[in-house]
């Protein structure tokens, strides 16, 4: 009989500990879910902040490029002769550099 009571007491103690462990696991799970949710919210906020900054930088760069292109087109419109001379000079220089590079490469392959 004493063994039976001891076994029942032991069983009741183990069952109580199992229930306590299950409750603790539930609390830990809820705590982890809350922390994961907070981390996801923080990551989303950081992403939105970076995205907003990147969009601002891209818009600023686009405005700068537009402004510079407009200034160049105005300068070309005001001075078409000068623009033509500069562009044709750049073309001739590019042609000469191409011929020189071709000559150097061709003479190197003959050796």
PDB file of N, CA and C in Angstrom:
ATOM      1  N   UNK A   1       0.815  -1.180   0.000  1.00  0.00           N
ATOM      2  CA  UNK A   1       0.000   0.000   0.000  1.00  0.00           C
ATOM      3  C   UNK A   1       0.865   1.252   0.000  1.00  0.00           C
ATOM      4  N   UNK A   2       1.928   1.203   0.785  1.00  0.00           N
ATOM      5  CA  UNK A   2       2.828   2.343   0.855  1.00  0.00           C
ATOM      6  C   UNK A   2       3.485   2.569  -0.489  1.00  0.00           C
ATOM      7  N   UNK A   3       3.802   1.448  -1.178  1.00  0.00           N
ATOM      8  CA  UNK A   3       4.395   1.569  -2.506  1.00  0.00           C
ATOM      9  C   UNK A   3       3.402   2.172  -3.482  1.00  0.00           C
ATOM     10  N   UNK A   4       2.148   1.824  -3.345  1.00  0.00           N
ATOM     11  CA  UNK A   4       1.099   2.347  -4.222  1.00  0.00           C
ATOM     12  C   UNK A   4       0.931   3.848  -4.021  1.00  0.00           C
ATOM     13  N   UNK A   5       0.934   4.286  -2.757  1.00  0.00           N
ATOM     14  CA  UNK A   5       0.808   5.721  -2.461  1.00  0.00           C
ATOM     15  C   UNK A   5       2.026   6.484  -2.966  1.00  0.00           C
ATOM     16  N   UNK A   6       3.210   5.886  -2.802  1.00  0.00           N
ATOM     17  CA  UNK A   6       4.446   6.524  -3.267  1.00  0.00           C
ATOM     18  C   UNK A   6       4.420   6.656  -4.790  1.00  0.00           C
ATOM     19  N   UNK A   7       3.974   5.631  -5.475  1.00  0.00           N
ATOM     20  CA  UNK A   7       3.893   5.670  -6.938  1.00  0.00           C
ATOM     21  C   UNK A   7       2.890   6.731  -7.395  1.00  0.00           C
ATOM     22  N   UNK A   8       1.743   6.812  -6.721  1.00  0.00           N
ATOM     23  CA  UNK A   8       0.734   7.811  -7.074  1.00  0.00           C
ATOM     24  C   UNK A   8       1.251   9.223  -6.821  1.00  0.00           C
ATOM     25  N   UNK A   9       1.957   9.410  -5.697  1.00  0.00           N
ATOM     26  CA  UNK A   9       2.525  10.729  -5.392  1.00  0.00           C
ATOM     27  C   UNK A   9       3.580  11.126  -6.429  1.00  0.00           C
ATOM     28  N   UNK A  10       4.420  10.160  -6.795  1.00  0.00           N
ATOM     29  CA  UNK A  10       5.453  10.413  -7.790  1.00  0.00           C
ATOM     30  C   UNK A  10       4.814  10.767  -9.134  1.00  0.00           C
ATOM     31  N   UNK A  11       3.785   9.973  -9.492  1.00  0.00           N
ATOM     32  CA  UNK A  11       3.089  10.228 -10.757  1.00  0.00           C
ATOM     33  C   UNK A  11       2.438  11.608 -10.753  1.00  0.00           C
ATOM     34  N   UNK A  12       1.797  11.979  -9.649  1.00  0.00           N
ATOM     35  CA  UNK A  12       1.142  13.280  -9.540  1.00  0.00           C
ATOM     36  C   UNK A  12       2.172  14.398  -9.625  1.00  0.00           C
ATOM     37  N   UNK A  13       3.327  14.205  -9.004  1.00  0.00           N
ATOM     38  CA  UNK A  13       4.396  15.208  -9.052  1.00  0.00           C
ATOM     39  C   UNK A  13       4.911  15.371 -10.474  1.00  0.00           C
ATOM     40  N   UNK A  14       5.119  14.257 -11.173  1.00  0.00           N
ATOM     41  CA  UNK A  14       5.617  14.319 -12.554  1.00  0.00           C
ATOM     42  C   UNK A  14       4.589  14.990 -13.457  1.00  0.00           C
ATOM     43  N   UNK A  15       3.302  14.639 -13.289  1.00  0.00           N
ATOM     44  CA  UNK A  15       2.250  15.248 -14.105  1.00  0.00           C
ATOM     45  C   UNK A  15       2.170  16.755 -13.863  1.00  0.00           C
ATOM     46  N   UNK A  16       2.337  17.165 -12.618  1.00  0.00           N
ATOM     47  CA  UNK A  16       2.316  18.586 -12.289  1.00  0.00           C
ATOM     48  C   UNK A  16       3.500  19.304 -12.947  1.00  0.00           C
ATOM     49  N   UNK A  17       4.658  18.642 -12.921  1.00  0.00           N
ATOM     50  CA  UNK A  17       5.834  19.240 -13.561  1.00  0.00           C
ATOM     51  C   UNK A  17       5.654  19.334 -15.077  1.00  0.00           C
ATOM     52  N   UNK A  18       5.017  18.311 -15.662  1.00  0.00           N
ATOM     53  CA  UNK A  18       4.762  18.344 -17.106  1.00  0.00           C
ATOM     54  C   UNK A  18       3.822  19.495 -17.444  1.00  0.00           C
ATOM     55  N   UNK A  19       2.783  19.667 -16.669  1.00  0.00           N
ATOM     56  CA  UNK A  19       1.843  20.777 -16.892  1.00  0.00           C
ATOM     57  C   UNK A  19       2.554  22.117 -16.758  1.00  0.00           C
ATOM     58  N   UNK A  20       3.411  22.224 -15.734  1.00  0.00           N
ATOM     59  CA  UNK A  20       4.175  23.458 -15.527  1.00  0.00           C
ATOM     60  C   UNK A  20       5.118  23.729 -16.709  1.00  0.00           C
ATOM     61  N   UNK A  21       5.764  22.678 -17.207  1.00  0.00           N
ATOM     62  CA  UNK A  21       6.652  22.827 -18.360  1.00  0.00           C
ATOM     63  C   UNK A  21       5.876  23.248 -19.604  1.00  0.00           C
ATOM     64  N   UNK A  22       4.696  22.659 -19.824  1.00  0.00           N
ATOM     65  CA  UNK A  22       3.866  23.043 -20.969  1.00  0.00           C
ATOM     66  C   UNK A  22       3.466  24.519 -20.883  1.00  0.00           C
ATOM     67  N   UNK A  23       3.090  24.937 -19.692  1.00  0.00           N
ATOM     68  CA  UNK A  23       2.716  26.348 -19.507  1.00  0.00           C
ATOM     69  C   UNK A  23       3.901  27.269 -19.780  1.00  0.00           C
ATOM     70  N   UNK A  24       5.070  26.866 -19.288  1.00  0.00           N
ATOM     71  CA  UNK A  24       6.277  27.670 -19.512  1.00  0.00           C
ATOM     72  C   UNK A  24       6.626  27.720 -21.005  1.00  0.00           C
ATOM     73  N   UNK A  25       6.493  26.589 -21.693  1.00  0.00           N
ATOM     74  CA  UNK A  25       6.738  26.554 -23.143  1.00  0.00           C
ATOM     75  C   UNK A  25       5.767  27.476 -23.871  1.00  0.00           C
ATOM     76  N   UNK A  26       4.522  27.513 -23.443  1.00  0.00           N
ATOM     77  CA  UNK A  26       3.535  28.412 -24.052  1.00  0.00           C
ATOM     78  C   UNK A  26       3.921  29.870 -23.853  1.00  0.00           C
ATOM     79  N   UNK A  27       4.364  30.218 -22.652  1.00  0.00           N
ATOM     80  CA  UNK A  27       4.787  31.598 -22.384  1.00  0.00           C
ATOM     81  C   UNK A  27       6.020  31.962 -23.213  1.00  0.00           C
ATOM     82  N   UNK A  28       6.973  31.033 -23.290  1.00  0.00           N
ATOM     83  CA  UNK A  28       8.173  31.290 -24.087  1.00  0.00           C
ATOM     84  C   UNK A  28       7.832  31.446 -25.571  1.00  0.00           C
ATOM     85  N   UNK A  29       6.928  30.619 -26.046  1.00  0.00           N
ATOM     86  CA  UNK A  29       6.515  30.703 -27.449  1.00  0.00           C
ATOM     87  C   UNK A  29       5.873  32.054 -27.744  1.00  0.00           C
ATOM     88  N   UNK A  30       4.998  32.513 -26.856  1.00  0.00           N
ATOM     89  CA  UNK A  30       4.361  33.825 -27.048  1.00  0.00           C
ATOM     90  C   UNK A  30       5.386  34.947 -27.002  1.00  0.00           C
ATOM     91  N   UNK A  31       6.355  34.821 -26.098  1.00  0.00           N
ATOM     92  CA  UNK A  31       7.403  35.837 -25.984  1.00  0.00           C
ATOM     93  C   UNK A  31       8.244  35.885 -27.256  1.00  0.00           C
ATOM     94  N   UNK A  32       8.600  34.708 -27.786  1.00  0.00           N
ATOM     95  CA  UNK A  32       9.376  34.656 -29.022  1.00  0.00           C
ATOM     96  C   UNK A  32       8.588  35.221 -30.203  1.00  0.00           C
ATOM     97  N   UNK A  33       7.302  34.929 -30.250  1.00  0.00           N
ATOM     98  CA  UNK A  33       6.468  35.468 -31.330  1.00  0.00           C
ATOM     99  C   UNK A  33       6.416  36.987 -31.267  1.00  0.00           C
ATOM    100  N   UNK A  34       6.286  37.513 -30.066  1.00  0.00           N
ATOM    101  CA  UNK A  34       6.238  38.968 -29.909  1.00  0.00           C
ATOM    102  C   UNK A  34       7.559  39.595 -30.330  1.00  0.00           C
ATOM    103  N   UNK A  35       8.671  38.980 -29.940  1.00  0.00           N
ATOM    104  CA  UNK A  35       9.985  39.517 -30.314  1.00  0.00           C
ATOM    105  C   UNK A  35      10.212  39.420 -31.817  1.00  0.00           C
ATOM    106  N   UNK A  36       9.802  38.312 -32.412  1.00  0.00           N
ATOM    107  CA  UNK A  36       9.949  38.160 -33.868  1.00  0.00           C
ATOM    108  C   UNK A  36       9.105  39.196 -34.597  1.00  0.00           C
ATOM    109  N   UNK A  37       7.916  39.435 -34.091  1.00  0.00           N
ATOM    110  CA  UNK A  37       7.049  40.443 -34.705  1.00  0.00           C
ATOM    111  C   UNK A  37       7.671  41.832 -34.590  1.00  0.00           C
ATOM    112  N   UNK A  38       8.232  42.144 -33.424  1.00  0.00           N
ATOM    113  CA  UNK A  38       8.900  43.440 -33.232  1.00  0.00           C
ATOM    114  C   UNK A  38      10.098  43.579 -34.166  1.00  0.00           C
ATOM    115  N   UNK A  39      10.869  42.497 -34.299  1.00  0.00           N
ATOM    116  CA  UNK A  39      12.037  42.538 -35.188  1.00  0.00           C
ATOM    117  C   UNK A  39      11.604  42.725 -36.633  1.00  0.00           C
ATOM    118  N   UNK A  40      10.521  42.067 -37.038  1.00  0.00           N
ATOM    119  CA  UNK A  40      10.021  42.223 -38.405  1.00  0.00           C
ATOM    120  C   UNK A  40       9.545  43.654 -38.635  1.00  0.00           C
ATOM    121  N   UNK A  41       8.882  44.230 -37.657  1.00  0.00           N
ATOM    122  CA  UNK A  41       8.433  45.622 -37.781  1.00  0.00           C
ATOM    123  C   UNK A  41       9.618  46.570 -37.885  1.00  0.00           C
ATOM    124  N   UNK A  42      10.640  46.336 -37.064  1.00  0.00           N
ATOM    125  CA  UNK A  42      11.838  47.177 -37.125  1.00  0.00           C
ATOM    126  C   UNK A  42      12.528  47.060 -38.480  1.00  0.00           C
ATOM    127  N   UNK A  43      12.612  45.833 -38.994  1.00  0.00           N
ATOM    128  CA  UNK A  43      13.245  45.629 -40.303  1.00  0.00           C
ATOM    129  C   UNK A  43      12.438  46.312 -41.407  1.00  0.00           C
ATOM    130  N   UNK A  44      11.127  46.229 -41.313  1.00  0.00           N
ATOM    131  CA  UNK A  44      10.277  46.885 -42.319  1.00  0.00           C
ATOM    132  C   UNK A  44      10.443  48.404 -42.256  1.00  0.00           C
ATOM    133  N   UNK A  45      10.504  48.954 -41.058  1.00  0.00           N
ATOM    134  CA  UNK A  45      10.707  50.398 -40.913  1.00  0.00           C
ATOM    135  C   UNK A  45      12.053  50.823 -41.493  1.00  0.00           C
ATOM    136  N   UNK A  46      13.093  50.029 -41.213  1.00  0.00           N
ATOM    137  CA  UNK A  46      14.418  50.347 -41.744  1.00  0.00           C
ATOM    138  C   UNK A  46      14.417  50.283 -43.264  1.00  0.00           C
ATOM    139  N   UNK A  47      13.758  49.273 -43.823  1.00  0.00           N
ATOM    140  CA  UNK A  47      13.679  49.134 -45.279  1.00  0.00           C
ATOM    141  C   UNK A  47      12.962  50.330 -45.900  1.00  0.00           C
ATOM    142  N   UNK A  48      11.859  50.727 -45.306  1.00  0.00           N
ATOM    143  CA  UNK A  48      11.103  51.875 -45.836  1.00  0.00           C
ATOM    144  C   UNK A  48      11.937  53.149 -45.760  1.00  0.00           C
ATOM    145  N   UNK A  49      12.712  53.296 -44.690  1.00  0.00           N
ATOM    146  CA  UNK A  49      13.562  54.472 -44.540  1.00  0.00           C
ATOM    147  C   UNK A  49      14.640  54.503 -45.624  1.00  0.00           C
ATOM    148  N   UNK A  50      15.289  53.362 -45.837  1.00  0.00           N
ATOM    149  CA  UNK A  50      16.331  53.281 -46.879  1.00  0.00           C
ATOM    150  C   UNK A  50      15.712  53.514 -48.252  1.00  0.00           C
ATOM    151  N   UNK A  51      14.548  52.937 -48.474  1.00  0.00           N
ATOM    152  CA  UNK A  51      13.855  53.096 -49.758  1.00  0.00           C
ATOM    153  C   UNK A  51      13.524  54.568 -50.013  1.00  0.00           C
ATOM    154  N   UNK A  52      13.053  55.258 -48.991  1.00  0.00           N
ATOM    155  CA  UNK A  52      12.719  56.676 -49.139  1.00  0.00           C
ATOM    156  C   UNK A  52      13.966  57.499 -49.444  1.00  0.00           C
ATOM    157  N   UNK A  53      15.062  57.187 -48.757  1.00  0.00           N
ATOM    158  CA  UNK A  53      16.312  57.918 -49.020  1.00  0.00           C
ATOM    159  C   UNK A  53      16.819  57.651 -50.428  1.00  0.00           C
ATOM    160  N   UNK A  54      16.733  56.390 -50.861  1.00  0.00           N
ATOM    161  CA  UNK A  54      17.202  56.040 -52.210  1.00  0.00           C
ATOM    162  C   UNK A  54      16.353  56.745 -53.270  1.00  0.00           C
ATOM    163  N   UNK A  55      15.046  56.778 -53.056  1.00  0.00           N
ATOM    164  CA  UNK A  55      14.180  57.476 -54.003  1.00  0.00           C
ATOM    165  C   UNK A  55      14.498  58.966 -54.042  1.00  0.00           C
ATOM    166  N   UNK A  56      14.768  59.541 -52.886  1.00  0.00           N
ATOM    167  CA  UNK A  56      15.126  60.962 -52.830  1.00  0.00           C
ATOM    168  C   UNK A  56      16.430  61.230 -53.564  1.00  0.00           C
ATOM    169  N   UNK A  57      17.410  60.350 -53.374  1.00  0.00           N
ATOM    170  CA  UNK A  57      18.701  60.517 -54.053  1.00  0.00           C
ATOM    171  C   UNK A  57      18.543  60.344 -55.559  1.00  0.00           C
ATOM    172  N   UNK A  58      17.737  59.375 -55.972  1.00  0.00           N
ATOM    173  CA  UNK A  58      17.525  59.148 -57.411  1.00  0.00           C
ATOM    174  C   UNK A  58      16.802  60.328 -58.036  1.00  0.00           C
ATOM    175  N   UNK A  59      15.819  60.857 -57.342  1.00  0.00           N
ATOM    176  CA  UNK A  59      15.099  62.018 -57.865  1.00  0.00           C
ATOM    177  C   UNK A  59      16.014  63.230 -57.972  1.00  0.00           C
ATOM    178  N   UNK A  60      16.858  63.410 -56.971  1.00  0.00           N
ATOM    179  CA  UNK A  60      17.804  64.523 -56.984  1.00  0.00           C
ATOM    180  C   UNK A  60      18.794  64.383 -58.136  1.00  0.00           C
ATOM    181  N   UNK A  61      19.299  63.163 -58.337  1.00  0.00           N
ATOM    182  CA  UNK A  61      20.244  62.933 -59.435  1.00  0.00           C
ATOM    183  C   UNK A  61      19.570  63.159 -60.786  1.00  0.00           C
ATOM    184  N   UNK A  62      18.333  62.709 -60.913  1.00  0.00           N
ATOM    185  CA  UNK A  62      17.607  62.896 -62.173  1.00  0.00           C
ATOM    186  C   UNK A  62      17.382  64.384 -62.451  1.00  0.00           C
ATOM    187  N   UNK A  63      17.059  65.135 -61.427  1.00  0.00           N
ATOM    188  CA  UNK A  63      16.876  66.581 -61.610  1.00  0.00           C
ATOM    189  C   UNK A  63      18.171  67.251 -62.035  1.00  0.00           C
ATOM    190  N   UNK A  64      19.278  66.833 -61.427  1.00  0.00           N
ATOM    191  CA  UNK A  64      20.576  67.407 -61.772  1.00  0.00           C
ATOM    192  C   UNK A  64      20.932  67.098 -63.223  1.00  0.00           C
ATOM    193  N   UNK A  65      20.720  65.861 -63.636  1.00  0.00           N
ATOM    194  CA  UNK A  65      21.023  65.481 -65.016  1.00  0.00           C
ATOM    195  C   UNK A  65      20.141  66.262 -65.984  1.00  0.00           C
ATOM    196  N   UNK A  66      18.859  66.382 -65.655  1.00  0.00           N
ATOM    197  CA  UNK A  66      17.953  67.159 -66.523  1.00  0.00           C
ATOM    198  C   UNK A  66      18.408  68.608 -66.641  1.00  0.00           C
ATOM    199  N   UNK A  67      18.791  69.182 -65.509  1.00  0.00           N
ATOM    200  CA  UNK A  67      19.242  70.573 -65.503  1.00  0.00           C
ATOM    201  C   UNK A  67      20.490  70.747 -66.372  1.00  0.00           C
ATOM    202  N   UNK A  68      21.441  69.810 -66.225  1.00  0.00           N
ATOM    203  CA  UNK A  68      22.674  69.895 -67.005  1.00  0.00           C
ATOM    204  C   UNK A  68      22.413  69.674 -68.490  1.00  0.00           C
ATOM    205  N   UNK A  69      21.541  68.735 -68.811  1.00  0.00           N
ATOM    206  CA  UNK A  69      21.205  68.488 -70.223  1.00  0.00           C
ATOM    207  C   UNK A  69      20.525  69.711 -70.831  1.00  0.00           C
ATOM    208  N   UNK A  70      19.676  70.347 -70.055  1.00  0.00           N
ATOM    209  CA  UNK A  70      19.007  71.561 -70.535  1.00  0.00           C
ATOM    210  C   UNK A  70      20.024  72.679 -70.778  1.00  0.00           C
ATOM    211  N   UNK A  71      20.992  72.801 -69.850  1.00  0.00           N
ATOM    212  CA  UNK A  71      22.024  73.833 -70.007  1.00  0.00           C
ATOM    213  C   UNK A  71      22.865  73.563 -71.254  1.00  0.00           C
ATOM    214  N   UNK A  72      23.200  72.292 -71.506  1.00  0.00           N
ATOM    215  CA  UNK A  72      23.985  71.952 -72.698  1.00  0.00           C
ATOM    216  C   UNK A  72      23.181  72.237 -73.960  1.00  0.00           C
ATOM    217  N   UNK A  73      21.900  71.840 -73.941  1.00  0.00           N
ATOM    218  CA  UNK A  73      21.088  72.080 -75.146  1.00  0.00           C
ATOM    219  C   UNK A  73      20.904  73.573 -75.400  1.00  0.00           C
ATOM    220  N   UNK A  74      20.790  74.377 -74.360  1.00  0.00           N
ATOM    221  CA  UNK A  74      20.704  75.830 -74.543  1.00  0.00           C
ATOM    222  C   UNK A  74      22.001  76.386 -75.122  1.00  0.00           C
ATOM    223  N   UNK A  75      23.144  75.883 -74.599  1.00  0.00           N
ATOM    224  CA  UNK A  75      24.441  76.353 -75.107  1.00  0.00           C
ATOM    225  C   UNK A  75      24.605  75.977 -76.571  1.00  0.00           C
ATOM    226  N   UNK A  76      24.174  74.777 -76.953  1.00  0.00           N
ATOM    227  CA  UNK A  76      24.265  74.360 -78.356  1.00  0.00           C
ATOM    228  C   UNK A  76      23.333  75.216 -79.215  1.00  0.00           C
ATOM    229  N   UNK A  77      22.136  75.485 -78.687  1.00  0.00           N
ATOM    230  CA  UNK A  77      21.183  76.313 -79.437  1.00  0.00           C
ATOM    231  C   UNK A  77      21.687  77.733 -79.633  1.00  0.00           C
ATOM    232  N   UNK A  78      22.379  78.276 -78.649  1.00  0.00           N
ATOM    233  CA  UNK A  78      22.884  79.643 -78.734  1.00  0.00           C
ATOM    234  C   UNK A  78      24.147  79.732 -79.590  1.00  0.00           C
ATOM    235  N   UNK A  79      24.932  78.661 -79.635  1.00  0.00           N
ATOM    236  CA  UNK A  79      26.202  78.662 -80.366  1.00  0.00           C
ATOM    237  C   UNK A  79      26.309  77.416 -81.261  1.00  0.00           C
ATOM    238  N   UNK A  80      25.520  77.325 -82.302  1.00  0.00           N
ATOM    239  CA  UNK A  80      25.545  76.106 -83.112  1.00  0.00           C
ATOM    240  C   UNK A  80      26.873  75.911 -83.844  1.00  0.00           C
ATOM    241  N   UNK A  81      27.499  76.970 -84.263  1.00  0.00           N
ATOM    242  CA  UNK A  81      28.779  76.856 -84.957  1.00  0.00           C
ATOM    243  C   UNK A  81      29.859  76.300 -84.046  1.00  0.00           C
ATOM    244  N   UNK A  82      29.919  76.835 -82.855  1.00  0.00           N
ATOM    245  CA  UNK A  82      30.910  76.363 -81.882  1.00  0.00           C
ATOM    246  C   UNK A  82      30.653  74.906 -81.534  1.00  0.00           C
ATOM    247  N   UNK A  83      29.378  74.551 -81.331  1.00  0.00           N
ATOM    248  CA  UNK A  83      29.032  73.169 -80.991  1.00  0.00           C
ATOM    249  C   UNK A  83      29.436  72.233 -82.115  1.00  0.00           C
ATOM    250  N   UNK A  84      29.184  72.628 -83.344  1.00  0.00           N
ATOM    251  CA  UNK A  84      29.550  71.788 -84.489  1.00  0.00           C
ATOM    252  C   UNK A  84      31.063  71.626 -84.569  1.00  0.00           C
ATOM    253  N   UNK A  85      31.798  72.713 -84.327  1.00  0.00           N
ATOM    254  CA  UNK A  85      33.261  72.640 -84.376  1.00  0.00           C
ATOM    255  C   UNK A  85      33.802  71.721 -83.278  1.00  0.00           C
ATOM    256  N   UNK A  86      33.255  71.838 -82.086  1.00  0.00           N
ATOM    257  CA  UNK A  86      33.709  70.995 -80.972  1.00  0.00           C
ATOM    258  C   UNK A  86      33.400  69.528 -81.250  1.00  0.00           C
ATOM    259  N   UNK A  87      32.182  69.253 -81.704  1.00  0.00           N
ATOM    260  CA  UNK A  87      31.797  67.863 -81.962  1.00  0.00           C
ATOM    261  C   UNK A  87      32.591  67.259 -83.123  1.00  0.00           C
ATOM    262  N   UNK A  88      32.799  68.026 -84.170  1.00  0.00           N
ATOM    263  CA  UNK A  88      33.564  67.499 -85.308  1.00  0.00           C
ATOM    264  C   UNK A  88      35.033  67.319 -84.916  1.00  0.00           C
ATOM    265  N   UNK A  89      35.566  68.218 -84.095  1.00  0.00           N
ATOM    266  CA  UNK A  89      36.948  68.057 -83.617  1.00  0.00           C
ATOM    267  C   UNK A  89      37.077  66.793 -82.768  1.00  0.00           C
ATOM    268  N   UNK A  90      36.101  66.561 -81.921  1.00  0.00           N
ATOM    269  CA  UNK A  90      36.118  65.335 -81.093  1.00  0.00           C
ATOM    270  C   UNK A  90      36.036  64.104 -81.992  1.00  0.00           C
ATOM    271  N   UNK A  91      35.236  64.148 -83.026  1.00  0.00           N
ATOM    272  CA  UNK A  91      35.129  63.029 -83.953  1.00  0.00           C
ATOM    273  C   UNK A  91      36.426  62.760 -84.682  1.00  0.00           C
ATOM    274  N   UNK A  92      37.076  63.839 -85.152  1.00  0.00           N
ATOM    275  CA  UNK A  92      38.353  63.691 -85.865  1.00  0.00           C
ATOM    276  C   UNK A  92      39.408  63.129 -84.918  1.00  0.00           C
ATOM    277  N   UNK A  93      39.445  63.610 -83.679  1.00  0.00           N
ATOM    278  CA  UNK A  93      40.417  63.112 -82.701  1.00  0.00           C
ATOM    279  C   UNK A  93      40.168  61.614 -82.425  1.00  0.00           C
ATOM    280  N   UNK A  94      38.919  61.232 -82.316  1.00  0.00           N
ATOM    281  CA  UNK A  94      38.589  59.824 -82.092  1.00  0.00           C
ATOM    282  C   UNK A  94      39.018  58.963 -83.259  1.00  0.00           C
ATOM    283  N   UNK A  95      38.818  59.468 -84.468  1.00  0.00           N
ATOM    284  CA  UNK A  95      39.231  58.756 -85.678  1.00  0.00           C
ATOM    285  C   UNK A  95      40.744  58.576 -85.703  1.00  0.00           C
ATOM    286  N   UNK A  96      41.496  59.651 -85.379  1.00  0.00           N
ATOM    287  CA  UNK A  96      42.954  59.570 -85.364  1.00  0.00           C
ATOM    288  C   UNK A  96      43.458  58.599 -84.295  1.00  0.00           C
ATOM    289  N   UNK A  97      42.845  58.620 -83.133  1.00  0.00           N
ATOM    290  CA  UNK A  97      43.236  57.690 -82.068  1.00  0.00           C
ATOM    291  C   UNK A  97      42.949  56.258 -82.511  1.00  0.00           C
ATOM    292  N   UNK A  98      41.824  56.042 -83.184  1.00  0.00           N
ATOM    293  CA  UNK A  98      41.495  54.711 -83.681  1.00  0.00           C
ATOM    294  C   UNK A  98      42.496  54.217 -84.706  1.00  0.00           C
ATOM    295  N   UNK A  99      42.876  55.099 -85.637  1.00  0.00           N
ATOM    296  CA  UNK A  99      43.879  54.724 -86.636  1.00  0.00           C
ATOM    297  C   UNK A  99      45.223  54.405 -85.967  1.00  0.00           C
ATOM    298  N   UNK A 100      45.612  55.230 -84.997  1.00  0.00           N
ATOM    299  CA  UNK A 100      46.889  55.014 -84.313  1.00  0.00           C
ATOM    300  C   UNK A 100      46.870  53.683 -83.556  1.00  0.00           C
ATOM    301  N   UNK A 101      45.786  53.404 -82.867  1.00  0.00           N
ATOM    302  CA  UNK A 101      45.683  52.146 -82.124  1.00  0.00           C
ATOM    303  C   UNK A 101      45.705  50.962 -83.085  1.00  0.00           C
ATOM    304  N   UNK A 102      45.003  51.079 -84.206  1.00  0.00           N
ATOM    305  CA  UNK A 102      45.003  50.009 -85.204  1.00  0.00           C
ATOM    306  C   UNK A 102      46.389  49.784 -85.778  1.00  0.00           C
ATOM    307  N   UNK A 103      47.121  50.860 -86.050  1.00  0.00           N
ATOM    308  CA  UNK A 103      48.471  50.747 -86.601  1.00  0.00           C
ATOM    309  C   UNK A 103      49.400  50.060 -85.599  1.00  0.00           C
ATOM    310  N   UNK A 104      49.288  50.468 -84.335  1.00  0.00           N
ATOM    311  CA  UNK A 104      50.151  49.885 -83.293  1.00  0.00           C
ATOM    312  C   UNK A 104      49.843  48.400 -83.123  1.00  0.00           C
ATOM    313  N   UNK A 105      48.576  48.062 -83.109  1.00  0.00           N
ATOM    314  CA  UNK A 105      48.204  46.645 -82.944  1.00  0.00           C
ATOM    315  C   UNK A 105      48.624  45.823 -84.152  1.00  0.00           C
ATOM    316  N   UNK A 106      48.464  46.406 -85.354  1.00  0.00           N
ATOM    317  CA  UNK A 106      48.821  45.672 -86.562  1.00  0.00           C
ATOM    318  C   UNK A 106      50.334  45.483 -86.658  1.00  0.00           C
ATOM    319  N   UNK A 107      51.106  46.508 -86.305  1.00  0.00           N
ATOM    320  CA  UNK A 107      52.562  46.383 -86.396  1.00  0.00           C
ATOM    321  C   UNK A 107      53.087  45.428 -85.314  1.00  0.00           C
ATOM    322  N   UNK A 108      52.421  45.323 -84.209  1.00  0.00           N
ATOM    323  CA  UNK A 108      52.828  44.390 -83.145  1.00  0.00           C
ATOM    324  C   UNK A 108      52.573  42.961 -83.531  1.00  0.00           C
ATOM    325  N   UNK A 109      51.562  42.692 -84.334  1.00  0.00           N
ATOM    326  CA  UNK A 109      51.266  41.316 -84.727  1.00  0.00           C
ATOM    327  C   UNK A 109      52.175  40.817 -85.848  1.00  0.00           C
ATOM    328  N   UNK A 110      52.827  41.724 -86.572  1.00  0.00           N
ATOM    329  CA  UNK A 110      53.734  41.332 -87.654  1.00  0.00           C
ATOM    330  C   UNK A 110      55.096  40.904 -87.109  1.00  0.00           C
ATOM    331  N   UNK A 111      55.427  41.284 -85.923  1.00  0.00           N
ATOM    332  CA  UNK A 111      56.755  40.970 -85.368  1.00  0.00           C
ATOM    333  C   UNK A 111      56.856  39.580 -84.913  1.00  0.00           C
TER     334      UNK A 111
END
